[in-house]
Coordinates of C-alpha atoms (C1' of nucleotides) in Angstrom, one line a residue:
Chain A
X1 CA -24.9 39.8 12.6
X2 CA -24.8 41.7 9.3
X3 CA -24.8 45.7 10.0
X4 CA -24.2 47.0 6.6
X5 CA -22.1 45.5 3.7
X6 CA -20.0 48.4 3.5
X7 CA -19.8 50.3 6.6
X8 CA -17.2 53.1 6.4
X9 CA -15.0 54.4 9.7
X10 CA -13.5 57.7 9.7
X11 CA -10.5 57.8 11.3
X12 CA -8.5 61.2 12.6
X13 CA -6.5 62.1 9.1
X14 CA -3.8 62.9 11.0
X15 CA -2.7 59.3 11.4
X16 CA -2.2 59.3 7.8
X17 CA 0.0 61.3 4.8
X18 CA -3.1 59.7 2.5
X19 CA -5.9 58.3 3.2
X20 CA -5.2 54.3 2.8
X21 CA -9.2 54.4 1.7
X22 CA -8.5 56.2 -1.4
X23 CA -6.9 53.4 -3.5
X24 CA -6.3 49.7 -4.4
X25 CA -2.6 49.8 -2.8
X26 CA -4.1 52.3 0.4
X27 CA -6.4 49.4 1.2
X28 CA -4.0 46.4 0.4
X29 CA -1.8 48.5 3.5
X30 CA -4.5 48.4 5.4
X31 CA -5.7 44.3 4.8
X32 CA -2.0 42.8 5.0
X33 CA -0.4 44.9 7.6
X34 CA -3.6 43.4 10.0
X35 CA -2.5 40.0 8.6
X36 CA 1.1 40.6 9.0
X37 CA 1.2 42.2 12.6
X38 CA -0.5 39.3 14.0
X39 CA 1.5 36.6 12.3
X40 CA 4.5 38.1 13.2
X41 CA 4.4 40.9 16.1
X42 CA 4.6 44.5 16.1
X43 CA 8.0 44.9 16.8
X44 CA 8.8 42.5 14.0
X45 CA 6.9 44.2 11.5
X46 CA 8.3 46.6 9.2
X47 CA 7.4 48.5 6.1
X48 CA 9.7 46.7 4.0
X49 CA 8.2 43.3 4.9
X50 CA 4.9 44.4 4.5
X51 CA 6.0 46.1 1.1
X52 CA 7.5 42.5 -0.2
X53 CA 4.3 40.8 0.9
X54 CA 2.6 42.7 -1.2
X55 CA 4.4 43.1 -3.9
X56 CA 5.5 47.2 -3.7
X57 CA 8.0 49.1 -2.8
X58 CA 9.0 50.3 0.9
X59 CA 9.1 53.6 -0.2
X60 CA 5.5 53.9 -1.5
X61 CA 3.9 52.3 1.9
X62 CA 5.4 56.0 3.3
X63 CA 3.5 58.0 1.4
X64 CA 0.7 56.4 3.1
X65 CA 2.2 56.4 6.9
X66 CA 4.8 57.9 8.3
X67 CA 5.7 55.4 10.2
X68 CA 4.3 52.0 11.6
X69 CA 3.5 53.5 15.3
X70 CA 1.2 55.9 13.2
X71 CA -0.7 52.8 11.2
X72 CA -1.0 50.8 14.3
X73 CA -2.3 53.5 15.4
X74 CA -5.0 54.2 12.8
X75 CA -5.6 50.4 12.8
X76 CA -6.9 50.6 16.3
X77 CA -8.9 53.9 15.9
X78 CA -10.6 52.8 13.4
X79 CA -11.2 49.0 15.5
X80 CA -12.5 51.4 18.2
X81 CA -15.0 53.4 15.7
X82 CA -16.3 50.1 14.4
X83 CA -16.8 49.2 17.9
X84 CA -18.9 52.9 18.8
X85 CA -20.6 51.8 15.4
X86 CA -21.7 48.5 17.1
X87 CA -22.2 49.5 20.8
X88 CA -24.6 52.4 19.1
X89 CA -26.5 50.4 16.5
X90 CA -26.6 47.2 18.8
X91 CA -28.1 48.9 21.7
X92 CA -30.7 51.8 20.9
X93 CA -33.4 49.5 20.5
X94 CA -33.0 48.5 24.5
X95 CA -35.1 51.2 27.2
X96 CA -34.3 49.3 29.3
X97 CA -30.5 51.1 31.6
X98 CA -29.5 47.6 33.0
X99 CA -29.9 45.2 30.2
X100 CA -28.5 48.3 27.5
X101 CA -25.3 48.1 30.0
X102 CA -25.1 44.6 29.6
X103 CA -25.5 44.6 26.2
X104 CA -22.8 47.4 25.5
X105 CA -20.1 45.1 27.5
X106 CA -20.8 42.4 25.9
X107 CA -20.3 43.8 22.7
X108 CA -17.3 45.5 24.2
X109 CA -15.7 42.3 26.2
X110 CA -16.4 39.0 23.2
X111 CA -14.2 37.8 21.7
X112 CA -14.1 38.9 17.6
X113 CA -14.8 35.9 15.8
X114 CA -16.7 36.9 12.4
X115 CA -15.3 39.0 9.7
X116 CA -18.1 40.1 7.9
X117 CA -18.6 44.4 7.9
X118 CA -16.0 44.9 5.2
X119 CA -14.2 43.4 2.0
X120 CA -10.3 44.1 3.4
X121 CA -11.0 44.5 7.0
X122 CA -10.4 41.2 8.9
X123 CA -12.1 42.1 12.7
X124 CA -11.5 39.2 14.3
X125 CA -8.0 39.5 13.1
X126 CA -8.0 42.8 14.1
X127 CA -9.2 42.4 17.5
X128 CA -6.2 40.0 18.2
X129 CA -3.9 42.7 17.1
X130 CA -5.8 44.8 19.7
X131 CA -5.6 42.6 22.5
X132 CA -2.0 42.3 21.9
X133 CA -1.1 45.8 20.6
X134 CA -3.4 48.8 21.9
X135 CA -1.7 49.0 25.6
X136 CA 1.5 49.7 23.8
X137 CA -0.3 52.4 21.4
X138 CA -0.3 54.6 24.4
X139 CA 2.4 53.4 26.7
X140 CA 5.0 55.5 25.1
X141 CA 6.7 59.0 25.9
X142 CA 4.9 60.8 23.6
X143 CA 1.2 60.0 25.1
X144 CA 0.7 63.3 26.2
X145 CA 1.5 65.3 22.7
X146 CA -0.2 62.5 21.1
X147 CA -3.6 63.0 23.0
X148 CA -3.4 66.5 22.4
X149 CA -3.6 65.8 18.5
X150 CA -6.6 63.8 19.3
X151 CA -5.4 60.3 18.4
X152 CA -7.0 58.5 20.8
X153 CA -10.2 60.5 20.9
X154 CA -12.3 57.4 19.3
X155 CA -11.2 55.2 22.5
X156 CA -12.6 57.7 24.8
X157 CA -15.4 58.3 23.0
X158 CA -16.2 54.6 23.6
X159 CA -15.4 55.0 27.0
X160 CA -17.4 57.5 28.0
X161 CA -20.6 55.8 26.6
X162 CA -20.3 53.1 28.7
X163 CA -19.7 55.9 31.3
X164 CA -23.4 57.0 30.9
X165 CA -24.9 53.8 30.2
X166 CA -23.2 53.3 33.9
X167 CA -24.4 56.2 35.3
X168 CA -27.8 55.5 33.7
X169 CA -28.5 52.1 35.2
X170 CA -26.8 53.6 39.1
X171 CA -26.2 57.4 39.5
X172 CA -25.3 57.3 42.8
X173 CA -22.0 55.1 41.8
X174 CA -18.6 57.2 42.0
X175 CA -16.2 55.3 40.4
X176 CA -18.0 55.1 36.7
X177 CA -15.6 56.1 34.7
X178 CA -12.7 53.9 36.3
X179 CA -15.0 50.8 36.2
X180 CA -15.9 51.6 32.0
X181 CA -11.7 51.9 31.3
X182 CA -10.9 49.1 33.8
X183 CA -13.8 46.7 32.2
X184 CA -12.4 47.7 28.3
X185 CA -8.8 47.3 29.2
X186 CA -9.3 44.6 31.5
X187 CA -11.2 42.4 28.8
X188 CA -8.3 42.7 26.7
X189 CA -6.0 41.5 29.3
X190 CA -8.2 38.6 30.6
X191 CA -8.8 37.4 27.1
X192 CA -5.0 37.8 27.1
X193 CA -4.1 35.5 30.3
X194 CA -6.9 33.2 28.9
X195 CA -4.2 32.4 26.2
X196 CA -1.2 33.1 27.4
X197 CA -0.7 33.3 31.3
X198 CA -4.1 30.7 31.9
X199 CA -3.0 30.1 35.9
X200 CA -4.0 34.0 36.7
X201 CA -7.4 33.9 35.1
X202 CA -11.0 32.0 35.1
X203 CA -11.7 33.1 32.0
X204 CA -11.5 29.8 29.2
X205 CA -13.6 28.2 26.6
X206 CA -16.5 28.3 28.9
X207 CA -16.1 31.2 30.9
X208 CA -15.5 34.2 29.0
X209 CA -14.3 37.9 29.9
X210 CA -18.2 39.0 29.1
X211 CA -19.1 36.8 32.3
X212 CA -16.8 37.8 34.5
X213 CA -17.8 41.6 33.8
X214 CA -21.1 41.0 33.9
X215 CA -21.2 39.2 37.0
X216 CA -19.3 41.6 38.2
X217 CA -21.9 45.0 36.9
X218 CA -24.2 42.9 38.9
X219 CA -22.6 43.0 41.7
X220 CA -21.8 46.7 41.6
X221 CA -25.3 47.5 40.6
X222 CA -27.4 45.9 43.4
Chain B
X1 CA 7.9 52.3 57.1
X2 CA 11.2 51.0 57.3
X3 CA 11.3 47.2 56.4
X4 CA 15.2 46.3 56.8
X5 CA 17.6 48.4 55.7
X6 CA 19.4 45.5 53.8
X7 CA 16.4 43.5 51.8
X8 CA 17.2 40.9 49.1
X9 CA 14.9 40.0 46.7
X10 CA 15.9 36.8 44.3
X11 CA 15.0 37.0 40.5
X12 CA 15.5 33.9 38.2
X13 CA 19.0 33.3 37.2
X14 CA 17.5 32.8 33.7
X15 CA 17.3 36.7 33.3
X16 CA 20.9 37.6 34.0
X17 CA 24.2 36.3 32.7
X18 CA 25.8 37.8 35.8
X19 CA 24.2 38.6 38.6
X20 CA 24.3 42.6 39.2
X21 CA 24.4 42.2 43.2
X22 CA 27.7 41.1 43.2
X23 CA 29.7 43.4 41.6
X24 CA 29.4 47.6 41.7
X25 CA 29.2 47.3 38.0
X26 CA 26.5 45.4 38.3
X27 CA 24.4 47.4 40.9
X28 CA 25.5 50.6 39.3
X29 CA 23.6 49.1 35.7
X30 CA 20.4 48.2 38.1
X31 CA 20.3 52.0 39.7
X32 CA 21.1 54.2 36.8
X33 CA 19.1 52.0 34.2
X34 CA 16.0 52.3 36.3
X35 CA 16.7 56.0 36.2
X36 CA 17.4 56.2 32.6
X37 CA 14.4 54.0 31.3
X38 CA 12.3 56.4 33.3
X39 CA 13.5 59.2 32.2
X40 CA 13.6 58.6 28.3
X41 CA 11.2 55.8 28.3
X42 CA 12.1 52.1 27.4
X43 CA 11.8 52.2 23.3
X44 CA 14.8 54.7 23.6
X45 CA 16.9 53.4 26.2
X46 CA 20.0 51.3 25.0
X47 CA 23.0 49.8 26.6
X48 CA 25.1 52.6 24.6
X49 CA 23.4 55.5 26.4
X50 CA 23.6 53.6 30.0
X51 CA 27.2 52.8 29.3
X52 CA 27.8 56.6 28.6
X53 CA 25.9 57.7 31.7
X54 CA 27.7 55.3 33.9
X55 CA 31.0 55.2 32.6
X56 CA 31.6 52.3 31.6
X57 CA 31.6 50.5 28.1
X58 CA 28.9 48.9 26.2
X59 CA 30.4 45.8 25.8
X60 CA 30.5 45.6 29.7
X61 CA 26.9 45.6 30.2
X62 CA 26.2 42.9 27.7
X63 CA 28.4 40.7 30.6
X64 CA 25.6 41.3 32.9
X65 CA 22.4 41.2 30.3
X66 CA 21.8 39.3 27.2
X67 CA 19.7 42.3 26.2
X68 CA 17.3 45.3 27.4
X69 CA 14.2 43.4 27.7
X70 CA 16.0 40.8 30.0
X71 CA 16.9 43.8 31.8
X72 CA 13.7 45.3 32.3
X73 CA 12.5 41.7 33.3
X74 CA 14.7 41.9 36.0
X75 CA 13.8 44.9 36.8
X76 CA 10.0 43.6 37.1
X77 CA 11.1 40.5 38.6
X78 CA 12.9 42.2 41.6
X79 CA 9.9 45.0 42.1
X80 CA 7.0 42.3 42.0
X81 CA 9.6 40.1 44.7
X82 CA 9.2 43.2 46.8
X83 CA 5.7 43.9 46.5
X84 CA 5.1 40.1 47.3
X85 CA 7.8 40.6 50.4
X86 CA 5.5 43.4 51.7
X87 CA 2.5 41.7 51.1
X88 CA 2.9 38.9 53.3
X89 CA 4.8 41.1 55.6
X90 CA 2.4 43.8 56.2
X91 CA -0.5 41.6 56.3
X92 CA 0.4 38.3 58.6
X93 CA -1.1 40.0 61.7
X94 CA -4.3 40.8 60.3
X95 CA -6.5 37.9 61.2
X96 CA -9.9 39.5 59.7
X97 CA -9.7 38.3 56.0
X98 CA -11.7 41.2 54.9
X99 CA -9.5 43.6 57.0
X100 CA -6.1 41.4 55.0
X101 CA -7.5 41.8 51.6
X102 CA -8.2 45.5 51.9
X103 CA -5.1 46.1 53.2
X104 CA -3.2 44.0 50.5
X105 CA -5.5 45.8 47.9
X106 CA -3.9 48.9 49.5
X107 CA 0.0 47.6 49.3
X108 CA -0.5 46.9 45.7
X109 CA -2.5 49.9 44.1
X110 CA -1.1 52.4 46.0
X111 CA 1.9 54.8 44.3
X112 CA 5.3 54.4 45.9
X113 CA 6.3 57.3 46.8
X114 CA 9.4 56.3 49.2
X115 CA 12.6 54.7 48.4
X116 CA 13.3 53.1 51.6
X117 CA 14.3 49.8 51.3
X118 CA 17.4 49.4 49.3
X119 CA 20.5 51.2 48.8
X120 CA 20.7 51.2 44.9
X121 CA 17.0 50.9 43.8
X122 CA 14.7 53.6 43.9
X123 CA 11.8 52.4 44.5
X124 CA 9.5 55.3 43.8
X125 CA 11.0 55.4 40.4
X126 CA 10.7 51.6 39.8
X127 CA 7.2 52.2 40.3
X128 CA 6.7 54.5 37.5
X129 CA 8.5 52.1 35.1
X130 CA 6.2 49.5 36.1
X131 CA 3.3 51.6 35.1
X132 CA 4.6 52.6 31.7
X133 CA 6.5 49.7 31.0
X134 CA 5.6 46.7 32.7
X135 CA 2.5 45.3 30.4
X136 CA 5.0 44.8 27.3
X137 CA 6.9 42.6 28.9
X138 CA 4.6 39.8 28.1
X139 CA 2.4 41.4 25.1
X140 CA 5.3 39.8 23.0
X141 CA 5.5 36.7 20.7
X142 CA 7.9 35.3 23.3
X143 CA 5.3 35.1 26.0
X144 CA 4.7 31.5 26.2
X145 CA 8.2 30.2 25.7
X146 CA 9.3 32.9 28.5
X147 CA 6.4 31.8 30.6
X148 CA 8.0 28.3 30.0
X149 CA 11.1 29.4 31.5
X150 CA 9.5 31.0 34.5
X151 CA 10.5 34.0 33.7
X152 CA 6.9 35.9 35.5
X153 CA 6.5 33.6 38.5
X154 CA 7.1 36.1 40.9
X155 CA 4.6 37.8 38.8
X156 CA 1.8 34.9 39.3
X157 CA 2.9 34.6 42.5
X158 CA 2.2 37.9 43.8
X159 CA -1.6 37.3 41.9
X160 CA -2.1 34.3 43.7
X161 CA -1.4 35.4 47.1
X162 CA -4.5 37.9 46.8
X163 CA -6.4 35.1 45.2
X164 CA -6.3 33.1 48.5
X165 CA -7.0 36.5 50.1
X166 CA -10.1 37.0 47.8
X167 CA -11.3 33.4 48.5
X168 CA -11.0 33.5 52.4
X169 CA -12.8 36.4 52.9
X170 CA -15.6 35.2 50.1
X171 CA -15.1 31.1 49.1
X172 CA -18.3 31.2 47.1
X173 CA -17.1 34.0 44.5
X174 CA -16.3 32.6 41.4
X175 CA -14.6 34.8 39.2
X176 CA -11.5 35.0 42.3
X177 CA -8.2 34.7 39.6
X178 CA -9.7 37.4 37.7
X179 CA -10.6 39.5 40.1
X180 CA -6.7 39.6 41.1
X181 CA -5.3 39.8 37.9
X182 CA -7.8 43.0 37.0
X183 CA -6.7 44.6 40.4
X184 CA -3.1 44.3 40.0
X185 CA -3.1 45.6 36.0
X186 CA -6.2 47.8 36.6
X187 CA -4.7 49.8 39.3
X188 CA -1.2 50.0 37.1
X189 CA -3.5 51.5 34.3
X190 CA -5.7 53.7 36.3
X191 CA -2.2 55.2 37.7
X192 CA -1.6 55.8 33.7
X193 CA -5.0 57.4 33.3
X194 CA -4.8 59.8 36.1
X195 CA -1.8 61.3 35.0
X196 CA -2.5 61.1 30.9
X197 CA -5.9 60.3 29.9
X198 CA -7.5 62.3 32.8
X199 CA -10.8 62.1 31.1
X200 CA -11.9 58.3 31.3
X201 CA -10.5 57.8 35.0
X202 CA -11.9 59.0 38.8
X203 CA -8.7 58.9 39.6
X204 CA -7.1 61.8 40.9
X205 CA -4.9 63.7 43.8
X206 CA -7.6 63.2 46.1
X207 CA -9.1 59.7 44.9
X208 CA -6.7 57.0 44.2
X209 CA -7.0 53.8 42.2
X210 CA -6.8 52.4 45.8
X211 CA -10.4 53.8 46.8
X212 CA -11.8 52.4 43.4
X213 CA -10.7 48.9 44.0
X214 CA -11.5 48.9 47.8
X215 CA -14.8 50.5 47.1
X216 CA -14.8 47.7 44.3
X217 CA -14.0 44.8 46.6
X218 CA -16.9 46.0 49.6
X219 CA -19.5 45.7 46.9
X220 CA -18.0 42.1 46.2
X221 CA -18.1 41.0 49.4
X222 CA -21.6 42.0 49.9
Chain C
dC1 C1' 52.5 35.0 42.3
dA2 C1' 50.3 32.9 38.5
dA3 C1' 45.9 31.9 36.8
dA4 C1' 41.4 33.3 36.3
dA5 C1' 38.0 36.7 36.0
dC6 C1' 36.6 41.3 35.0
dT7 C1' 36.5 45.6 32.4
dG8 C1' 37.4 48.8 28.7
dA9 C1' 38.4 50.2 23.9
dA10 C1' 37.7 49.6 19.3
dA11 C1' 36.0 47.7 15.3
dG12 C1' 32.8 45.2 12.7
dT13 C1' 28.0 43.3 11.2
dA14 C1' 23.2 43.0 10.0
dT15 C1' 19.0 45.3 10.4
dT16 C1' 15.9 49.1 11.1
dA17 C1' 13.7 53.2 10.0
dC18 C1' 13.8 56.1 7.4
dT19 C1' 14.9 60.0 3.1
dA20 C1' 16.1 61.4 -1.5
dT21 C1' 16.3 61.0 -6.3
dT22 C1' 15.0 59.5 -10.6
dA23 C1' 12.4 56.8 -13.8
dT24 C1' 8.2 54.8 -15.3
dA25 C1' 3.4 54.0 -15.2
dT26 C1' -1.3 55.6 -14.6
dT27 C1' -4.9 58.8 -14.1
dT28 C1' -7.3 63.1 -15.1
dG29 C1' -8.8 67.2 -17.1
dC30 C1' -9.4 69.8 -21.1
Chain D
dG1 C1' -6.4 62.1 -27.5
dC2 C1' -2.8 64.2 -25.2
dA3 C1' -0.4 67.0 -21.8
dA4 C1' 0.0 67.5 -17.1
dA5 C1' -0.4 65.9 -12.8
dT6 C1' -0.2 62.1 -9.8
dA7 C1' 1.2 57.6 -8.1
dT8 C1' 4.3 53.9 -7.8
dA9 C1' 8.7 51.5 -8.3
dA10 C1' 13.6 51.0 -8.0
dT11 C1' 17.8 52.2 -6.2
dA12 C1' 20.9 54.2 -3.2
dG13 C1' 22.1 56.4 0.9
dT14 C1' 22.2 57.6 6.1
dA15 C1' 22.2 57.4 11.1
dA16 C1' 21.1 54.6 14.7
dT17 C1' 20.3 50.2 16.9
dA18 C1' 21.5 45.9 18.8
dC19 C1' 24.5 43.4 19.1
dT20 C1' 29.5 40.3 18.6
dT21 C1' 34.3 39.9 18.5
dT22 C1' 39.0 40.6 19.7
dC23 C1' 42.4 42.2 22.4
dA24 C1' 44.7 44.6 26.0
dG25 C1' 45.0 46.0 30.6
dT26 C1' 43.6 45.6 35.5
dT27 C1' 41.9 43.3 39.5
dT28 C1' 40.9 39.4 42.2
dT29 C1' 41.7 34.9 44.2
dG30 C1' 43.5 30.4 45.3

DNA sequence: CAAAACTGAAAGTATTACTATTATATTTGC
DNA sequence: GCAAATATAATAGTAATACTTTCAGTTTTG
């Protein structure tokens, strides 16, 4: 589904010295890096690959980024505010608590296969990088400080929708925030295992995370 | 609960080039890097630091571990041999398969908080490191070769002992391997949550991950 | 008791993750 | 249209990381 041609995402601009939307080289940063990370890894990825790549220097990627931690970083935040965006737009329309909840995880748990909302954003690329990436984003030392500055406020945001659409289809349920982070994490890790680790999961071509969640919101919700 | 005071837990040769148990080298790099990788976090633990803090050269430690992340799969290794040690352990008196997979479900969301069953590993503290640290392990672009080379079988093991438990107390369920797999990582997350992103858990000092996935599991079995 | 195995000390290498400086190219504001 | 400001490129440099190698001394063991 087409949402807009050119849908913009603001992003926290303390993830970046300048904003990578501002010019031709800030959004090459931006398309390549997504390119790059998945091909080759996070920890494989460096500035000055990404600069050769691309024909710069390693020194000019920095006045965009500190360093890479900070544009994985904005990479996912700005995956997560598309995926707000979506959950938002995709779901208004529905009065109905129940079939708005399902909607919202399936929008949260399929797989990313289209790349269509803008010119140097690859999303299904992206959501790779997410499956394989975002855990680490906040497993580090420096969580704590980096909550504080608000980095991750984008993921919560999401979260907590799902919280109230939760709440909205069974109040009485005392565990709604745990089951909205364990359903959004947990879809990245099952599509995860699906590929990687198949003997620990259901989920394959024909059984996807979005069934196994929803089945499972059933369950919790009779 | 004391177990035995001795326990040995095997891990896959692959992981070591010397086995740490038999030497006091070797046990002293198991016990001080779990304390060390807790402390300043995996990213900026190295063999240089350990070999500072233990006395002993850097060049040693490379004679028990090709490299950190073999160590820290070790590590893994030997924690998820225990937890599977306790699992079938604590629960091969419990005839009532509901009654066994709510008390497995306990054994493997609950926090450690002793360190009981060996001399040299802290427990309690091995369980932090598997919060923080244990998902990288295999969000790499060596997952499938080091799946390969078995080195997370204790790992699937450990998920497929509660699968049985899942399917005994409900055959019909379909979705059993990913119900396992989200327990196990889900309560590791929600552990994360509780004590950094309070805001998109339940979880707290009063409700643990344990009541979510318990709770979780009753509504299952319904 | 000699051989084998283990450990420690030191030095060396390639790469990473930056920073700093200077030169050049491009944009913009008047 | 031109000066000033800004952006980018090129180069060099630094400290740390993640090892590897060599050699010497010490301990274990058959």
């Amino acid at each position: 589904m087409e949402l807009l041609s050119q849908i913009v995402i603001s992003v926290n601009p303390k993830l970046y010295v300048k904003n990578p939307e501002t010019s031709e080289l800030g959004r090459k940063i931006i398309q390549q890096s997504i390119l790059l990370i998945d091909e080759i890894g996070f920890e494989a990825f460096t500035f000055k690959k990404l600069g050769e790549r691309i024909g710069s220097n390693e020194s000019s990627l920095y006045r965009y980024f500190e360093n890479k931690h900070k544009l994985l970083l904005y990479l996912t935040s700005w995956y997560w505010g598309w995926m707000e965006y979506r959950m938002v737009f995709e779901t208004n329309n529905i009065s109905d608590p129940k079939q708005q909840l399902l909607k919202a995880i399936e929008i949260l748990t399929e797989k990313i296969k289209d790349d269509t909302s803008t010119q140097h954003i690859n999303e299904a690329v992206l959501n790779n990088i997410i499956i394989f990436e975002f855990t680490k984003t906040f497993l580090t030392k420096e969580v704590d400080q980096e909550n504080r500055e608000g980095f991750f406020i984008i993921y919560k945001k999401v979260i907590n929708r799902l919280v109230l659409m939760i709440q909205a289809a069974k109040p009485e349920y005392p565990f709604a925030k745990s089951l909205a982070s364990s359903i959004v994490e947990g879809s990245l890790h099952q599509h995860f295992l699906k590929d990687h680790l198949k003997t620990i999961t259901d989920c394959n071509d024909t059984q996807s995370p979005t069934h196994f969640y929803q089945h499972l919101i059933e369950q919790i919700l009779k």
